[in-house]
mmCIF file of C-alpha atoms in Angstrom:
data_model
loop_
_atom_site.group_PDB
_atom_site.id
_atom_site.type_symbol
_atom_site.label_atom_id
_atom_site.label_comp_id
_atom_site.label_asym_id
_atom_site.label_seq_id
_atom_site.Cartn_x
_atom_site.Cartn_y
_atom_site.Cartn_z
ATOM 1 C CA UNK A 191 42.846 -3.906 -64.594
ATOM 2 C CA UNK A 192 46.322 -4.999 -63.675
ATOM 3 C CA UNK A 193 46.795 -5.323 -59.828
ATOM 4 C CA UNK A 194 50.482 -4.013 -58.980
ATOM 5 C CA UNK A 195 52.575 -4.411 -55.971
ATOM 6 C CA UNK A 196 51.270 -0.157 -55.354
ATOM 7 C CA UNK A 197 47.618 -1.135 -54.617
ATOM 8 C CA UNK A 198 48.077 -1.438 -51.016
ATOM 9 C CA UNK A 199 49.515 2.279 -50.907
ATOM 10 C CA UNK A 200 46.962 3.518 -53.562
ATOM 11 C CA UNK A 201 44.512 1.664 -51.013
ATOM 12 C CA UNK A 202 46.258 3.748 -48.056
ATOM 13 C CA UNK A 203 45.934 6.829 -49.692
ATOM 14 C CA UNK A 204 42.536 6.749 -50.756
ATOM 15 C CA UNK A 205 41.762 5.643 -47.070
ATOM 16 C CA UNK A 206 43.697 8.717 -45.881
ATOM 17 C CA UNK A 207 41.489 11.192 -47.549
ATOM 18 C CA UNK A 208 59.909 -7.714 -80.542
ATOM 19 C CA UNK A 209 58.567 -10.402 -79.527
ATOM 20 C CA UNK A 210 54.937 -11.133 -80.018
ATOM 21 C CA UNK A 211 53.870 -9.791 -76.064
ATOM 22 C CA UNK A 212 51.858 -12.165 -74.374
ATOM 23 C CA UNK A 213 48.752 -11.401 -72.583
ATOM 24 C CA UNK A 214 48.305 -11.735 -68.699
ATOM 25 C CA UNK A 215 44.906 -13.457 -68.716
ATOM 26 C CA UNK A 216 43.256 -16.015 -70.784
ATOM 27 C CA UNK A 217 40.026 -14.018 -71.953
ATOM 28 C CA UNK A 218 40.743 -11.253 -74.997
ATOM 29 C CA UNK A 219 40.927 -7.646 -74.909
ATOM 30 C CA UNK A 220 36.733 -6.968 -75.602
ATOM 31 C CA UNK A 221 35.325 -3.433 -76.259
ATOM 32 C CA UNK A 222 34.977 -0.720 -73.025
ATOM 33 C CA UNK A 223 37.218 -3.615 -71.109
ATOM 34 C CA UNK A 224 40.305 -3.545 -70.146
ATOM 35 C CA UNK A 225 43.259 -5.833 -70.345
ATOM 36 C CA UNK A 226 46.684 -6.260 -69.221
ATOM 37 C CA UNK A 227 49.892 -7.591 -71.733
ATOM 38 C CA UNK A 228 53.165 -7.441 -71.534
ATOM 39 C CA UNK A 229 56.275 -7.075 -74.000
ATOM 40 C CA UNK A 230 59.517 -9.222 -73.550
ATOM 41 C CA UNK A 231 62.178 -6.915 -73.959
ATOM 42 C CA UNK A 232 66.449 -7.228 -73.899
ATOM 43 C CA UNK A 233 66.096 -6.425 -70.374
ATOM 44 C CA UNK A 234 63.126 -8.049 -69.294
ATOM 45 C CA UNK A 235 59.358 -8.251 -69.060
ATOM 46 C CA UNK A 236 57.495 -4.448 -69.777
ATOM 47 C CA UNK A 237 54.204 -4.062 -68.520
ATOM 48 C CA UNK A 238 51.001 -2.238 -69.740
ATOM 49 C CA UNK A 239 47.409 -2.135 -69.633
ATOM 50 C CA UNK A 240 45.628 -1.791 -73.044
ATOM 51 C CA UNK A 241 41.882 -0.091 -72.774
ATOM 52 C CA UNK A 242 39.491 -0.032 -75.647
ATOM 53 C CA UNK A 243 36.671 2.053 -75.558
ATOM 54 C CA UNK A 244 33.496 1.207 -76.343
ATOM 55 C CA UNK A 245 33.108 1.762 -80.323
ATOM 56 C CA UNK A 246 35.700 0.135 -82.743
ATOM 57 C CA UNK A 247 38.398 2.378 -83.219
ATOM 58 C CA UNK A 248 41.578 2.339 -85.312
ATOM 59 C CA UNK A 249 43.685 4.601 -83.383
ATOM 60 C CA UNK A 250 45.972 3.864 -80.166
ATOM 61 C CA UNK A 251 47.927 6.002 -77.566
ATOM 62 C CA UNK A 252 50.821 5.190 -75.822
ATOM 63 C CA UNK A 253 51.357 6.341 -72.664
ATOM 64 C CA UNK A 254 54.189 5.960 -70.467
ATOM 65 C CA UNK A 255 55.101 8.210 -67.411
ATOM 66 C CA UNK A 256 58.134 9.995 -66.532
ATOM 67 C CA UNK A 257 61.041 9.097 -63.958
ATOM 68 C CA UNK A 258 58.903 9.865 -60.450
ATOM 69 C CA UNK A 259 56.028 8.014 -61.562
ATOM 70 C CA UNK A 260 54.250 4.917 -62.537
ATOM 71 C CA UNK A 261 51.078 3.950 -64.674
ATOM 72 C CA UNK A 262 49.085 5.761 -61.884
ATOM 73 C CA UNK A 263 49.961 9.095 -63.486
ATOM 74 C CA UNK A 264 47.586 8.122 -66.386
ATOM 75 C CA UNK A 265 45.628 5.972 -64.804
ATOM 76 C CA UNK A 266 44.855 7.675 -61.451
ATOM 77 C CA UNK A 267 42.176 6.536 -59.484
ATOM 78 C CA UNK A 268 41.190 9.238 -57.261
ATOM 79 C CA UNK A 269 38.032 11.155 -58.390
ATOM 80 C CA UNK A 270 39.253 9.844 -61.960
ATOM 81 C CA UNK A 271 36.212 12.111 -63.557
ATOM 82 C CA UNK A 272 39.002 14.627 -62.886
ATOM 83 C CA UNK A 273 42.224 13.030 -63.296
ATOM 84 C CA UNK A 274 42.026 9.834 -65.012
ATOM 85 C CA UNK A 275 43.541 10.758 -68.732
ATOM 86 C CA UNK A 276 43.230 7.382 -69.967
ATOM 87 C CA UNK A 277 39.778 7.118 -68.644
ATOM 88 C CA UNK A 278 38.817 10.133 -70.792
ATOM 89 C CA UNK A 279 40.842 9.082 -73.659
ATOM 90 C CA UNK A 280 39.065 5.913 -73.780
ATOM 91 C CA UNK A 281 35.510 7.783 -73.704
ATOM 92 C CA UNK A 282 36.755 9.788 -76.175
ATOM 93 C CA UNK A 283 37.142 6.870 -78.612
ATOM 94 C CA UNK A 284 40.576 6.049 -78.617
ATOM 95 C CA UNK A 285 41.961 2.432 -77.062
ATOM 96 C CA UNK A 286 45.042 3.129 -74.375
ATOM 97 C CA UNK A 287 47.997 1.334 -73.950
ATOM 98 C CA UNK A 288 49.388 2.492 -70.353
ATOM 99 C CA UNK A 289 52.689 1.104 -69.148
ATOM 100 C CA UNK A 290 55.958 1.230 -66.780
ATOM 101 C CA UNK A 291 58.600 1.684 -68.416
ATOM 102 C CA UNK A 292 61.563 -1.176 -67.477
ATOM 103 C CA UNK A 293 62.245 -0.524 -63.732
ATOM 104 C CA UNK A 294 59.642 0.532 -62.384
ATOM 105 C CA UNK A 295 55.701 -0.287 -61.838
ATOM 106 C CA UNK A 296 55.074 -3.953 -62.737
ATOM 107 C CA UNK A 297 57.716 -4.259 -65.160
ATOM 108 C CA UNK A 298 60.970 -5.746 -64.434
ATOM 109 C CA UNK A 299 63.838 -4.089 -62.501
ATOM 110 C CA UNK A 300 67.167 -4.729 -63.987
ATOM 111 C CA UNK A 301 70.373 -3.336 -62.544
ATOM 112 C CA UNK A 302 69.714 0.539 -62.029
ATOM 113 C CA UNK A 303 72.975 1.303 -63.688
ATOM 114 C CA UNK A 304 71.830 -0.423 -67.252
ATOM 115 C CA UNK A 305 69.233 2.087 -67.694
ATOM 116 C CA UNK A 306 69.138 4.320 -70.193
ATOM 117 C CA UNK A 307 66.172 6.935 -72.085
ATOM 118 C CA UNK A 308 67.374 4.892 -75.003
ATOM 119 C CA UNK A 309 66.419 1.569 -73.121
ATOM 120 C CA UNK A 310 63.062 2.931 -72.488
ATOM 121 C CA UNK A 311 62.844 3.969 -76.372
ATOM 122 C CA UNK A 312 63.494 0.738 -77.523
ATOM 123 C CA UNK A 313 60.819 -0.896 -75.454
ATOM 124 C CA UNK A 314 58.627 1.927 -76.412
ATOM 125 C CA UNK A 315 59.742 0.660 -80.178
ATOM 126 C CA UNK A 316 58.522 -2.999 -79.294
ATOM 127 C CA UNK A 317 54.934 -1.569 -78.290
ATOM 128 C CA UNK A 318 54.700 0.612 -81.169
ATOM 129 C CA UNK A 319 54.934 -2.750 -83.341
ATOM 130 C CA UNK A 320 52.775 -4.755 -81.093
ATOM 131 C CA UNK A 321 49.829 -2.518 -81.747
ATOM 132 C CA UNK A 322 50.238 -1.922 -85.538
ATOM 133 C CA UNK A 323 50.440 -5.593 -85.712
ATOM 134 C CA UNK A 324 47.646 -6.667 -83.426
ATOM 135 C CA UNK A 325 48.106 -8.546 -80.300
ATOM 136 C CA UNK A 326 46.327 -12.038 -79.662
ATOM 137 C CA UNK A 327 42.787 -11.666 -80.106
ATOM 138 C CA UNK A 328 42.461 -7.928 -81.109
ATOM 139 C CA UNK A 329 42.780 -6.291 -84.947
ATOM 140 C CA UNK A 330 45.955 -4.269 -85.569
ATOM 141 C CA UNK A 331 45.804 -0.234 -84.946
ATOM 142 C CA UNK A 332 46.380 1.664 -88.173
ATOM 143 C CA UNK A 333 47.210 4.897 -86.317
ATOM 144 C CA UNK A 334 49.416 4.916 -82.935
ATOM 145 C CA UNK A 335 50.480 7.821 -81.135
ATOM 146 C CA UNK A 336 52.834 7.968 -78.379
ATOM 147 C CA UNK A 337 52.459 10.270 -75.123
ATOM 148 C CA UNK A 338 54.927 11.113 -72.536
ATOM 149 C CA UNK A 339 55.747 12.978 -69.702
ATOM 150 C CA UNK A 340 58.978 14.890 -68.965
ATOM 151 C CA UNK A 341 62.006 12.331 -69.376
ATOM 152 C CA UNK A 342 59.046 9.902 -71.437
ATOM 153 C CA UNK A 343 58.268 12.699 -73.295
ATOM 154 C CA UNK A 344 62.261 12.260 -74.605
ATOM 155 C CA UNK A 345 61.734 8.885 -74.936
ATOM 156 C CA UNK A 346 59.054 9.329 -77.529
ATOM 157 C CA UNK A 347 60.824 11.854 -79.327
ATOM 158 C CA UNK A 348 63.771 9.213 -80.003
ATOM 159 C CA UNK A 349 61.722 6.467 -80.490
ATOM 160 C CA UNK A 350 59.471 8.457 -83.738
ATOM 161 C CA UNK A 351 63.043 9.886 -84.682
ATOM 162 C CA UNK A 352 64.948 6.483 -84.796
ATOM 163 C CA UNK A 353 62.460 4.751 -86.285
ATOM 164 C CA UNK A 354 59.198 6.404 -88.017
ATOM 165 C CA UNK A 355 57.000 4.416 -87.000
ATOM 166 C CA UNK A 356 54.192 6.855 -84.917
ATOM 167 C CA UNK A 357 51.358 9.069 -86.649
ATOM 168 C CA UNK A 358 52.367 11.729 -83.960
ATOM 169 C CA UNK A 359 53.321 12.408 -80.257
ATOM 170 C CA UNK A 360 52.036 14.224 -77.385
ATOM 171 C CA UNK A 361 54.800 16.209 -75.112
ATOM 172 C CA UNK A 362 54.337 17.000 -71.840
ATOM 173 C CA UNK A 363 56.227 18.481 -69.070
ATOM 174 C CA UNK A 364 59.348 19.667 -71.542
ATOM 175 C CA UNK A 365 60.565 22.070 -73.520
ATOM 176 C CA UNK A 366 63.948 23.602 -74.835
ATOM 177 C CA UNK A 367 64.420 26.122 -72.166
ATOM 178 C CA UNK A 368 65.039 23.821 -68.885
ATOM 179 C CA UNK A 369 65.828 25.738 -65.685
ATOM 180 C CA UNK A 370 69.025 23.757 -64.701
ATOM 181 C CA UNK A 371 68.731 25.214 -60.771
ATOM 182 C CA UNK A 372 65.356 23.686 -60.448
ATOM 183 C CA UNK A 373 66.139 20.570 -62.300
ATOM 184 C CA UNK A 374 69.314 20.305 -59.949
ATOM 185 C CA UNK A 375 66.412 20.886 -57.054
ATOM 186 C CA UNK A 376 64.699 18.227 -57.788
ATOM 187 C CA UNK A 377 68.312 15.580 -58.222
ATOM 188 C CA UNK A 378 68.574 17.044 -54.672
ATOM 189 C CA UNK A 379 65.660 15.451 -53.628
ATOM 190 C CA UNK A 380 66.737 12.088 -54.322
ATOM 191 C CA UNK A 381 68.366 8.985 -52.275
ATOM 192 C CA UNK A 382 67.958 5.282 -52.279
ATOM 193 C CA UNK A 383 64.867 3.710 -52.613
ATOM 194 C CA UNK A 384 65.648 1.140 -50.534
ATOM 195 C CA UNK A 385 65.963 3.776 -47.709
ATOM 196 C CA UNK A 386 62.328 3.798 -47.698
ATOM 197 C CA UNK A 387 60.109 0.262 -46.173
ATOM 198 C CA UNK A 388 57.558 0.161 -49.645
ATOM 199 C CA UNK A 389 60.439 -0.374 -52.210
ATOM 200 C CA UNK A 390 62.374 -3.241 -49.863
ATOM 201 C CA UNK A 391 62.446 -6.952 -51.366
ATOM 202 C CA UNK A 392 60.876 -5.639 -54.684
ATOM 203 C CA UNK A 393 64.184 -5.960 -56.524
ATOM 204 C CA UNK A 394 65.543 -2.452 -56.429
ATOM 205 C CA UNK A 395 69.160 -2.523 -56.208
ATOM 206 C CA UNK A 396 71.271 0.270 -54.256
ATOM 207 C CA UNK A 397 71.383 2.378 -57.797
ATOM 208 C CA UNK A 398 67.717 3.154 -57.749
ATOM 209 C CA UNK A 399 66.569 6.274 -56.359
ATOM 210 C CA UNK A 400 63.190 8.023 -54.962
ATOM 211 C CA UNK A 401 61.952 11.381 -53.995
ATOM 212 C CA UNK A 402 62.219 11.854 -50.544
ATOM 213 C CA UNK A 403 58.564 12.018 -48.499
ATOM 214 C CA UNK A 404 57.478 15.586 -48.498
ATOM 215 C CA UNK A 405 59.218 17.205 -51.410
ATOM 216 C CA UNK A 406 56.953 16.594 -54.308
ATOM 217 C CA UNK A 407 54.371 19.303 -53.503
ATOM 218 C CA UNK A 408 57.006 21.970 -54.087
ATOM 219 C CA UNK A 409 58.137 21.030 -57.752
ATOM 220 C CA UNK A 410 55.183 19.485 -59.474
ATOM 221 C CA UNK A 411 51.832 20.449 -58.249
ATOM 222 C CA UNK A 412 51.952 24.677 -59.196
ATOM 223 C CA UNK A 413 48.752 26.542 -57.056
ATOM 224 C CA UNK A 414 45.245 25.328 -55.791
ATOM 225 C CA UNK A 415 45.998 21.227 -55.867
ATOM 226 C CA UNK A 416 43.994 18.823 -54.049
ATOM 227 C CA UNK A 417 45.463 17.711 -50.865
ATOM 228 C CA UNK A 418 44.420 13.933 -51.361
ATOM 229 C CA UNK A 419 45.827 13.917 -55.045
ATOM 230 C CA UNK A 420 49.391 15.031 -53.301
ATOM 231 C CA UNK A 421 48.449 11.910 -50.549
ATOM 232 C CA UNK A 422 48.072 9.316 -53.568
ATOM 233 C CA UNK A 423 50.665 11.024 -55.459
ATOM 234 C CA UNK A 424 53.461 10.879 -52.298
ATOM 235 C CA UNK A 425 51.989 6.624 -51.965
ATOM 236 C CA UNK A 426 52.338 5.988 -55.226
ATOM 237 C CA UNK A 427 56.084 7.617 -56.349
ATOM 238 C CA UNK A 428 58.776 5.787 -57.978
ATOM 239 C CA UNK A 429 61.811 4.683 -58.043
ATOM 240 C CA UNK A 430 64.223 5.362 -61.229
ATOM 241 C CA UNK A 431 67.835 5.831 -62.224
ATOM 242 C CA UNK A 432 69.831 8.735 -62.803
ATOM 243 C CA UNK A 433 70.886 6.712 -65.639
ATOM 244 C CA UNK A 434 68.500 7.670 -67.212
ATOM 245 C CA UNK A 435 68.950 11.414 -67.822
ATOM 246 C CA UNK A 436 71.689 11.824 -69.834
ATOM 247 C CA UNK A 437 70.620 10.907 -73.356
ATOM 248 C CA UNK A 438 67.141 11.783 -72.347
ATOM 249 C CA UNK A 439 68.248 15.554 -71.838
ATOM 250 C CA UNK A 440 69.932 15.992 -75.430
ATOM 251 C CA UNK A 441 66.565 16.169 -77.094
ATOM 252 C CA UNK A 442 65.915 19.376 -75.363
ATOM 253 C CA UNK A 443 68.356 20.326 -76.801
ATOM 254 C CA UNK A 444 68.150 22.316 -80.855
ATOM 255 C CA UNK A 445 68.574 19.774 -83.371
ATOM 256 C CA UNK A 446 67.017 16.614 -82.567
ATOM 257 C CA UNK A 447 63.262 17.999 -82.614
ATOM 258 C CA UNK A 448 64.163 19.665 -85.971
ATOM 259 C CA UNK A 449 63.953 16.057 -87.565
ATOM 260 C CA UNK A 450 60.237 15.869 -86.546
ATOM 261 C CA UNK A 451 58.080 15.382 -89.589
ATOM 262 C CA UNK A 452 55.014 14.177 -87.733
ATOM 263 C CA UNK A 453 52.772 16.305 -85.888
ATOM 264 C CA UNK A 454 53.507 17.331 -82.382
ATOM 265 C CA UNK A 455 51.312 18.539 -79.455
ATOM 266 C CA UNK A 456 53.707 20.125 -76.823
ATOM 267 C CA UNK A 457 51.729 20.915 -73.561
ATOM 268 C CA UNK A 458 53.151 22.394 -69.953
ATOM 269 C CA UNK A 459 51.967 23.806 -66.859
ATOM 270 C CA UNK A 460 51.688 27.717 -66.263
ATOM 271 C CA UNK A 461 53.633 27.052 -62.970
ATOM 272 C CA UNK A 462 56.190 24.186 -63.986
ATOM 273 C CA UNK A 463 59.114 25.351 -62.555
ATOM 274 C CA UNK A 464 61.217 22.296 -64.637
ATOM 275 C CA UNK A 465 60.083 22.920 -68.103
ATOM 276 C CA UNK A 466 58.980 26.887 -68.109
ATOM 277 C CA UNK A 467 62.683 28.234 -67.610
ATOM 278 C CA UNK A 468 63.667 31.366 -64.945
ATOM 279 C CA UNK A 469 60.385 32.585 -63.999
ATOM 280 C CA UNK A 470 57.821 30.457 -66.217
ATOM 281 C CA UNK A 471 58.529 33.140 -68.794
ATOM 282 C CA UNK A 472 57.752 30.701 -71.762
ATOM 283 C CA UNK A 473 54.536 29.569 -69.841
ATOM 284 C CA UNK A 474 53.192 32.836 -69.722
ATOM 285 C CA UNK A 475 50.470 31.384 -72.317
ATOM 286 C CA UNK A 476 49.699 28.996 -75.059
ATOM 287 C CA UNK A 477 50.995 31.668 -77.995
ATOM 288 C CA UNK A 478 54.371 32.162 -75.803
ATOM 289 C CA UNK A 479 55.506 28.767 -75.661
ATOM 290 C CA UNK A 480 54.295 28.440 -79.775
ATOM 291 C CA UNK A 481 56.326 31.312 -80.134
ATOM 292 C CA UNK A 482 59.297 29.863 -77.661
ATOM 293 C CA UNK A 483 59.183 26.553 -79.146
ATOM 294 C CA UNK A 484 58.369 27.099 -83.147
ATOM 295 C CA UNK A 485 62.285 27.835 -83.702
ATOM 296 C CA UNK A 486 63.114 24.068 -82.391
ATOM 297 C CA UNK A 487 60.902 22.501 -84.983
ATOM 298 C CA UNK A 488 59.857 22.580 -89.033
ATOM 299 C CA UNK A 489 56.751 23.100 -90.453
ATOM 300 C CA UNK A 490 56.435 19.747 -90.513
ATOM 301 C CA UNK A 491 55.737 18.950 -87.350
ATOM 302 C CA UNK A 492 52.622 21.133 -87.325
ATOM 303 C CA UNK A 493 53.341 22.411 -83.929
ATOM 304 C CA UNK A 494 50.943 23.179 -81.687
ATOM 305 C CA UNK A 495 51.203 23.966 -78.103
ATOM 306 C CA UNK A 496 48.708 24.565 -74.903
ATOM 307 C CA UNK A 497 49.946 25.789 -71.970
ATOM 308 C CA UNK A 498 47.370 24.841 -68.579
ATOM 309 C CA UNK A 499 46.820 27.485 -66.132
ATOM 310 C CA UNK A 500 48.726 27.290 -62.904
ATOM 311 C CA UNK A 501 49.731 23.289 -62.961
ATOM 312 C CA UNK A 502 52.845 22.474 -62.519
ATOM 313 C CA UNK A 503 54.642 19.550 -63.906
ATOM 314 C CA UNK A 504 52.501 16.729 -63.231
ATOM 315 C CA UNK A 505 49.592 18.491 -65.572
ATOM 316 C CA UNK A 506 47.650 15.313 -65.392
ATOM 317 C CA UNK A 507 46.972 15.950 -61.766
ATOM 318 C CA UNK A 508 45.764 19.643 -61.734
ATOM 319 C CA UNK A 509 42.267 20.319 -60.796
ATOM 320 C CA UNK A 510 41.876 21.679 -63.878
ATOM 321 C CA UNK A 511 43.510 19.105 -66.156
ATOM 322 C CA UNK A 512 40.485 18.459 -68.230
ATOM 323 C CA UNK A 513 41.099 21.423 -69.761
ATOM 324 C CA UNK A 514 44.298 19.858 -71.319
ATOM 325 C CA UNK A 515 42.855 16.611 -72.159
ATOM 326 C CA UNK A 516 40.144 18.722 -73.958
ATOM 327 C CA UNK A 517 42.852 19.655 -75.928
ATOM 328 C CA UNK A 518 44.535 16.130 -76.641
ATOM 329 C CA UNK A 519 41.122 15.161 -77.917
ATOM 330 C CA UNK A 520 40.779 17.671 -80.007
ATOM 331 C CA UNK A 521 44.583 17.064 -81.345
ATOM 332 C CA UNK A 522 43.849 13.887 -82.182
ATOM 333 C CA UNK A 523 41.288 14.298 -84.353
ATOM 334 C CA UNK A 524 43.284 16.478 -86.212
ATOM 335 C CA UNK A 525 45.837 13.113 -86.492
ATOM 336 C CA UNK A 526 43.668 10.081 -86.900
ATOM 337 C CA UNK A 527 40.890 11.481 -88.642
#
């Protein structure tokens, strides 16, 4: 597994409670290992972790985290029974590419102000290619899907949009009917990263901006989270640009999802006070938001959504998360089978 410049705080907090990419390490990707690559890009160097599972498989997911977070989000290592999703994916029979999207994590951190969603959908673009044509040592994947979460889960729209290249995506954490005030909450939140000790002399400029300590729990947890997930969580946050928003936003918007003609999981949290609009009226339950979000998209997108109990935004962390990934699994069936 890739060590990243976070494992001393994921240490803490545990305590407390195109080109062709190139692979990291000499040895090859081997089945139930795995491996970490990385993917030259305009901008720099992205980097990921790609996990097969035991079996051969054919079929590859994509995941990439939203602004706020790192590959921890799917890769968490705190009771990860629970709340790993790429550990569970992986058992499930699918191989796992998780990686930071350019600025943050372990890949590289060009000038805040040059980042864009589309920047992130482009790299997304270059992995997308990498695994249908096989990197060194492992066969090509025949079916790839791509997963995000909230401003990721943009990025993957635009990236299947501009260049039909995915068998389907997974949304999480969005949905046409924003609440602006809480959204603005959360921009509130923000100020340097540099402000803070962890994200000094790690080549964040000025432009890059964090959460301040304390003020995740209130916008993406929802009721009954685990006090040490929120401890791991607040050690292992990161940085991003506000750069990054604007084109992001427009797909949650009507129109762009209308162009969809691959099928579509969309999946929020009961409680996400981002994504559920004034009063989580849309998250009331899974047939709401199918009936909320069918308008935005055509038949044939074969739309299906899942709505988890009382999480909040970061669904991958509620106790009760394996409820949703039940639910991926059973998606993907549905796509690779």
């Amino acid at each position: 597994m890739r060590t990243s410049l976070r494992a001393l705080a994921v240490c803490a907090a545990t305590t407390l409670l195109c080109s062709i990419p190139v692979l990291a390490q000499a040895d090859q990707p081997a089945a139930g290992h795995c491996q970490d690559v990385s993917f030259p890009v305009p901008q720099g160097t992205v980097a990921g972790t790609l996990c097969l599972p035991d079996g051969p498989t054919d079929a590859v997911m994509i995941l990439m985290s939203g602004s706020n977070y790192n590959h921890v989000y799917w890769d968490f290592p705190y009771q990860p029974e629970t709340y790993n999703f790429r550990q569970a994916m992986n058992r499930a029979g699918y191989a796992t590419l998780v990686a930071d999207r350019l600025g943050n994590g372990d890949s590289s951190k060009p000038p805040a102000l040059t980042l864009t969603a589309q920047t992130t959908a482009d790299a997304l673009h270059v992995m997308v290619q990498a695994m249908r044509h096989g990197l060194v040592g492992n066969a090509p994947f025949t079916k790839v899907v791509t997963a995000g979460h909230s401003l990721t889960s943009s990025t993957s729209m635009m990236e299947a949009l501009g260049n039909h290249d995915v068998d389907g995506i997974i949304l999480t954490g969005y949905s046409h009917t924003l609440s602006v005030p809480d959204v603005l909450g959360v921009i509130s939140t923000y100020h340097p990263a540099i402000e803070e000790p962890e994200f000094v002399g790690r080549g964040y400029d000025s432009s890059y901006l964090v959460a301040r300590a304390g003020t995740r729990a209130a916008n993406f947890y929802g009721v009954g989270y685990d006090p040490q997930v929120v401890a791991l969580d607040e050690a292992t946050k990161e940085a991003f640009s506000l750069t990054e928003y604007p084109d992001g936003l427009l797909t949650t918007l009507p129109g762009e999802s209308s162009l969809l003609n691959i099928p579509v999981l969309l999946v929020d949290g009961g409680r996400d006070r981002l994504a559920c609009g004034p009063g989580f009226g849309i998250c009331t339950d899974s047939a709401t938001l199918q009936a909320a979000e069918n308008p935005y998209f055509t038949p044939a997108a074969k739309l299906r959504t899942f709505v988890l109990p009382d999480s909040g935004h970061a669904i991958n962390l509620a106790p009760n998360t394996g409820d949703y990934r039940a639910v991926v699994i059973d998606w993907m069936k549905s796509v690779t089978g």
